[in-house]
CSV table of C-alpha atoms in Angstrom, one decimal:
chain,number,residue,atom,x,y,z
V,1,MET,CA,-6.1,-8.5,-16.0
V,2,PHE,CA,-4.6,-8.6,-12.5
V,3,ARG,CA,-4.4,-11.5,-10.1
V,4,SER,CA,-4.4,-11.5,-6.3
V,5,ARG,CA,-0.9,-12.4,-5.0
V,6,ALA,CA,-0.4,-15.2,-2.6
V,7,LEU,CA,0.5,-14.3,1.0
V,8,PRO,CA,4.2,-14.0,1.5
V,9,PHE,CA,4.1,-16.1,4.7
V,10,ASP,CA,2.4,-19.1,6.3
V,11,PRO,CA,-1.0,-17.7,7.5
V,12,ARG,CA,-1.1,-20.3,10.3
V,13,ALA,CA,2.0,-18.9,11.9
V,14,ASN,CA,1.6,-15.1,11.8
V,15,LYS,CA,2.2,-13.5,15.2
V,16,ILE,CA,0.0,-10.4,14.5
V,17,VAL,CA,-3.2,-11.7,13.1
V,18,SER,CA,-4.9,-15.1,13.1
V,19,LEU,CA,-5.6,-17.6,10.3
V,20,GLN,CA,-9.3,-16.8,10.5
V,21,SER,CA,-8.6,-13.1,10.1
V,22,LEU,CA,-6.4,-13.7,7.1
V,23,LYS,CA,-8.9,-15.9,5.4
V,24,PHE,CA,-11.4,-13.1,5.6
V,25,HIS,CA,-8.9,-10.3,4.9
V,26,HIS,CA,-6.8,-11.7,2.2
V,27,GLY,CA,-9.0,-14.5,0.9
V,28,GLY,CA,-12.1,-12.3,0.8
V,29,LEU,CA,-11.6,-8.6,0.7
V,30,CYS,CA,-8.4,-8.5,-1.3
V,31,GLU,CA,-9.8,-10.9,-3.9
V,32,ASP,CA,-12.8,-8.5,-4.2
V,33,TYR,CA,-10.5,-5.5,-4.9
V,34,VAL,CA,-8.8,-7.4,-7.7
V,35,SER,CA,-12.0,-8.7,-9.3
V,36,THR,CA,-13.7,-5.3,-9.1
V,37,LEU,CA,-10.8,-3.5,-10.7
V,38,ASN,CA,-10.6,-6.1,-13.5
V,39,ARG,CA,-14.3,-5.6,-14.2
V,40,ASP,CA,-14.1,-1.8,-14.2
V,41,ILE,CA,-11.2,-1.6,-16.6
V,42,ALA,CA,-12.2,-4.5,-18.9
V,43,ASP,CA,-12.6,-3.5,-22.5
V,44,THR,CA,-11.4,0.1,-21.9
V,45,PRO,CA,-8.2,1.8,-23.1
V,46,ILE,CA,-6.5,1.2,-19.7
V,47,GLN,CA,-7.2,-2.5,-19.4
V,48,ASN,CA,-3.6,-3.3,-20.0
V,49,ALA,CA,-2.1,-0.4,-18.1
V,50,ASP,CA,0.3,-1.3,-15.2
V,51,LEU,CA,-1.0,-1.0,-11.7
V,52,PHE,CA,1.3,1.9,-10.8
V,53,THR,CA,0.0,4.0,-13.7
V,54,ILE,CA,-3.6,3.2,-12.8
V,55,ILE,CA,-3.1,4.3,-9.2
V,56,THR,CA,-1.3,7.5,-9.9
V,57,GLN,CA,-3.2,8.6,-12.9
V,58,SER,CA,-6.7,7.7,-11.6
V,59,PHE,CA,-5.8,9.6,-8.4
V,60,ARG,CA,-5.2,12.7,-10.4
V,61,GLU,CA,-8.3,12.3,-12.5
V,62,ALA,CA,-10.5,11.6,-9.5
V,63,ARG,CA,-9.2,15.0,-8.1
V,64,GLY,CA,-10.1,16.7,-11.3
V,65,GLU,CA,-6.5,17.3,-12.2
V,66,GLU,CA,-5.1,17.0,-15.8
V,67,CYS,CA,-3.6,13.6,-16.4
V,68,GLU,CA,-3.0,11.1,-19.2
V,69,PHE,CA,-6.4,9.5,-18.6
V,70,SER,CA,-8.3,12.8,-19.0
V,71,GLN,CA,-8.8,12.3,-22.7
V,72,ILE,CA,-10.7,9.1,-22.1
V,73,SER,CA,-12.5,10.1,-18.9
V,74,LYS,CA,-15.8,10.4,-20.8
V,75,LEU,CA,-15.9,6.7,-20.8
V,76,TYR,CA,-16.5,6.9,-17.1
V,77,GLN,CA,-18.8,9.9,-16.9
V,78,ILE,CA,-21.6,7.5,-17.6
V,79,CYS,CA,-20.2,4.7,-15.5
V,80,LEU,CA,-18.3,4.6,-12.2
V,81,GLY,CA,-15.8,7.4,-12.3
V,82,PHE,CA,-12.1,7.1,-11.6
V,83,SER,CA,-12.5,7.3,-7.8
V,84,ARG,CA,-13.6,3.7,-7.7
V,85,ILE,CA,-10.8,2.6,-10.0
V,86,PHE,CA,-8.3,4.4,-7.8
V,87,ASN,CA,-9.8,2.9,-4.6
V,88,ASN,CA,-9.5,-0.7,-5.7
V,89,ALA,CA,-6.2,-0.3,-7.4
V,90,SER,CA,-4.7,1.5,-4.4
V,91,GLU,CA,-6.0,-1.0,-2.0
V,92,ILE,CA,-4.4,-3.8,-4.0
V,93,TYR,CA,-1.0,-2.1,-3.6
V,94,ASN,CA,-1.6,-1.1,0.0
V,95,HIS,CA,-2.5,-4.7,1.0
V,96,ASP,CA,0.4,-6.2,-0.9
V,97,PHE,CA,2.8,-3.9,1.0
V,98,TYR,CA,1.1,-4.5,4.3
V,99,PHE,CA,1.3,-8.3,4.0
V,100,ASP,CA,5.0,-8.0,3.3
V,101,CYS,CA,5.4,-5.8,6.4
V,102,ILE,CA,3.9,-8.5,8.6
V,103,ALA,CA,5.6,-11.5,6.9
V,104,GLN,CA,8.1,-12.3,9.7
V,105,PRO,CA,9.4,-10.5,12.8
V,106,SER,CA,12.7,-8.8,12.2
V,107,LYS,CA,14.7,-5.8,13.3
V,108,PRO,CA,15.7,-2.8,11.2
V,109,SER,CA,19.2,-2.9,9.9
V,110,GLY,CA,21.8,-0.9,8.0
V,111,GLU,CA,20.8,2.4,6.6
V,112,LEU,CA,17.3,2.3,8.1
V,113,THR,CA,18.6,1.9,11.6
V,114,ASP,CA,20.7,5.1,11.2
V,115,ALA,CA,17.8,6.9,9.5
V,116,LEU,CA,15.4,6.1,12.3
V,117,ALA,CA,17.9,7.3,14.9
V,118,GLN,CA,18.4,10.5,13.0
V,119,ALA,CA,14.7,11.2,12.4
V,120,PHE,CA,13.1,9.9,15.6
V,121,GLY,CA,15.9,9.3,18.1
V,122,GLY,CA,15.9,5.5,17.6
V,123,ILE,CA,13.6,2.6,17.0
V,124,GLU,CA,11.7,2.8,20.4
V,125,ASN,CA,10.9,6.5,19.9
V,126,PHE,CA,9.8,5.7,16.4
V,127,LYS,CA,7.4,3.0,17.7
V,128,SER,CA,6.0,5.4,20.2
V,129,GLU,CA,5.4,8.1,17.6
V,130,PHE,CA,3.9,5.5,15.1
V,131,LEU,CA,1.5,4.3,17.8
V,132,LYS,CA,0.5,7.9,18.6
V,133,ARG,CA,-0.2,8.7,14.9
V,134,ALA,CA,-2.1,5.4,14.3
V,135,MET,CA,-4.3,6.1,17.3
V,136,GLY,CA,-4.9,9.6,16.1
V,137,LEU,CA,-6.5,8.5,12.8
V,138,PHE,CA,-10.3,8.8,13.0
V,139,GLY,CA,-12.1,6.1,11.1
V,140,SER,CA,-10.5,3.8,8.5
V,141,GLY,CA,-7.2,4.1,6.8
V,142,TRP,CA,-3.5,3.4,7.1
V,143,CYS,CA,-0.4,4.5,9.1
V,144,TRP,CA,2.9,4.6,7.2
V,145,LEU,CA,6.6,5.2,7.5
V,146,VAL,CA,7.6,6.9,4.3
V,147,CYS,CA,10.5,8.8,2.7
V,148,ASP,CA,10.6,11.2,-0.1
V,149,GLU,CA,11.5,10.5,-3.8
V,150,ARG,CA,15.2,10.9,-2.9
V,151,GLY,CA,15.1,8.4,-0.1
V,152,ALA,CA,15.4,11.1,2.5
V,153,ASN,CA,13.2,12.8,5.1
V,154,LEU,CA,11.6,9.9,6.9
V,155,GLU,CA,8.2,10.7,8.4
V,156,ILE,CA,5.1,9.0,9.7
V,157,ILE,CA,1.9,9.8,8.0
V,158,THR,CA,-1.7,8.5,8.0
V,159,THR,CA,-4.0,8.2,5.0
V,160,GLN,CA,-7.7,7.9,5.0
V,161,ASN,CA,-9.6,5.0,3.5
V,162,ALA,CA,-8.0,3.7,0.3
V,163,ASP,CA,-5.5,6.6,-0.1
V,164,THR,CA,-1.9,5.7,-0.6
V,165,PRO,CA,1.4,7.7,-0.3
V,166,ILE,CA,2.6,6.7,-3.7
V,167,ALA,CA,-0.1,8.8,-5.3
V,168,ARG,CA,1.6,11.8,-3.7
V,169,GLY,CA,5.2,10.8,-4.6
V,170,LYS,CA,6.0,9.3,-1.2
V,171,ILE,CA,7.8,6.0,-0.9
V,172,PRO,CA,6.4,3.6,1.7
V,173,LEU,CA,8.8,1.7,4.0
V,174,LEU,CA,6.3,0.3,6.5
V,175,ALA,CA,2.5,0.1,6.4
V,176,CYS,CA,-0.1,-0.7,9.1
V,177,ASP,CA,-3.7,-1.4,8.0
V,178,LEU,CA,-6.1,0.5,10.3
V,179,TRP,CA,-9.3,-0.6,8.7
V,180,GLU,CA,-11.3,-2.5,11.3
V,181,HIS,CA,-11.4,-5.5,9.0
V,182,ALA,CA,-7.7,-5.9,9.6
V,183,TYR,CA,-7.9,-6.5,13.3
V,184,TYR,CA,-11.5,-6.8,14.5
V,185,ILE,CA,-11.7,-10.6,14.5
V,186,ASP,CA,-8.6,-10.8,16.7
V,187,TYR,CA,-8.7,-7.6,18.7
V,188,GLN,CA,-12.3,-6.4,18.5
V,189,ASN,CA,-12.2,-2.6,19.0
V,190,ALA,CA,-8.8,-2.6,20.7
V,191,ARG,CA,-6.9,-0.8,17.9
V,192,LYS,CA,-4.0,0.1,20.3
V,193,SER,CA,-3.4,-3.6,21.2
V,194,TYR,CA,-3.3,-4.4,17.5
V,195,VAL,CA,-0.9,-1.6,16.6
V,196,GLU,CA,1.4,-2.5,19.5
V,197,SER,CA,1.4,-6.1,18.3
V,198,PHE,CA,2.2,-4.9,14.8
V,199,LEU,CA,5.1,-2.9,16.0
V,200,ARG,CA,6.4,-5.7,18.1
V,201,PHE,CA,6.3,-8.3,15.3
V,202,ALA,CA,6.6,-6.2,12.1
V,203,ASP,CA,9.1,-7.2,9.4
V,204,PHE,CA,11.6,-4.3,9.8
V,205,GLY,CA,14.0,-6.3,7.6
V,206,PHE,CA,11.6,-5.8,4.7
V,207,ALA,CA,11.3,-2.1,5.6
V,208,SER,CA,15.2,-1.9,5.6
V,209,ASP,CA,15.3,-3.4,2.1
V,210,ALA,CA,12.6,-1.0,0.9
V,211,TYR,CA,14.6,1.9,2.3
V,212,SER,CA,17.8,0.7,0.6
V,213,TRP,CA,16.1,0.4,-2.7
V,214,ALA,CA,14.4,3.8,-2.2
V,215,LYS,CA,17.8,5.5,-1.7
V,216,LYS,CA,19.2,3.7,-4.9
V,217,GLN,CA,16.2,4.1,-7.2
V,218,GLY,CA,13.8,6.6,-5.7
V,219,LEU,CA,10.2,6.2,-6.8
V,220,SER,CA,11.3,3.7,-9.4
V,221,SER,CA,11.7,1.2,-6.6
V,222,VAL,CA,7.9,1.4,-6.0
V,223,LYS,CA,7.3,0.8,-9.7
V,224,LEU,CA,9.6,-2.2,-9.7
V,225,TYR,CA,8.0,-3.7,-6.6
V,226,ILE,CA,4.5,-3.4,-8.1
V,227,SER,CA,5.5,-4.7,-11.6
V,228,GLU,CA,7.1,-7.8,-10.0
V,229,LEU,CA,3.9,-8.6,-8.2
V,230,HIS,CA,1.4,-7.5,-10.9
V,231,PRO,CA,3.0,-7.6,-14.4
V,232,ALA,CA,1.0,-5.6,-16.9
V,233,ALA,CA,-1.4,-7.9,-18.8
V,234,SER,CA,0.1,-6.8,-22.1
V,235,SER,CA,3.1,-5.0,-23.4
V,236,ARG,CA,0.6,-2.7,-25.3
V,237,CYS,CA,-1.6,-0.2,-23.5
V,238,ASP,CA,-3.8,2.4,-25.1
V,239,CYS,CA,-3.9,4.8,-22.2
V,240,GLY,CA,-1.2,7.0,-23.8
V,241,TYR,CA,0.9,6.9,-20.6
V,242,CYS,CA,2.6,3.6,-20.3
V,243,GLY,CA,4.3,3.7,-23.7
C-alpha cells in the first residue's frame, strides 16, 4: 500500500502558496488520492505493483490498448475501471513532482541553462512561453517543461485533468498545477498571477537536477524518482509486468 509523502519544504514559508492552501491541497486532496488508490487495488493482482507500472499500464488499459494488465482487466469490468486507478496514481506522481518544483526558489544551472537557451532563447523567453501555454489551458490540468526519453528536445506541454507526461514517455522537468484547488484560496480566479508567482519562485535547481538525470538515465530517472518516494509494498507482484 502507498503512503502520502511529506512536503519537501516548510509549508509556513512557501513563497507561492499559503499554509492554508497547502493544508487543503496536500493534507486533504493528496491524502485522498493515496487512500482511494489503495482501496481500489487492495486484494487484486496489482496491489503490490510499483507506482510507475500502475500509471503507465493503467493508462494503456484505460485507452483500450493492449498492456500487461489486460489479462486481469475483467476484475474491473464489474468495478471501477482502470481510468480511476490511472487518475489517482497519476495525481500522486504529479503532485509529488509539483511540490518538489515549488520547494525553494532557485535558478536553473548547468545543462538546463544551456538547453533553455537553445530551445527558447533563454530563461525569460521560456517563462513567457510557459505562461502563455498555462493560460491557454481550458479547465483543469497541468503545464509542464519536459524532454524526450533521450534527455533532448525540451518542450512545454499541457495535460488535461489527471493526465501525466510519463504515460506518453516524456520526462518532466518542471510542473505547475493548474487545477483551481492549487491556487484558488490564495489567488481566487487569477490564474495568471499564480503562474507568474510560480515562475518567479520555482525551484529551477530541482529542474536542473531532473534534467541532468534525464540525460544520464532517460526514462529510468523517472522510475527511480518514483521508487524512492513510493517503494513497492512487496518485492512480489502478480501483475505479470513488474517481475
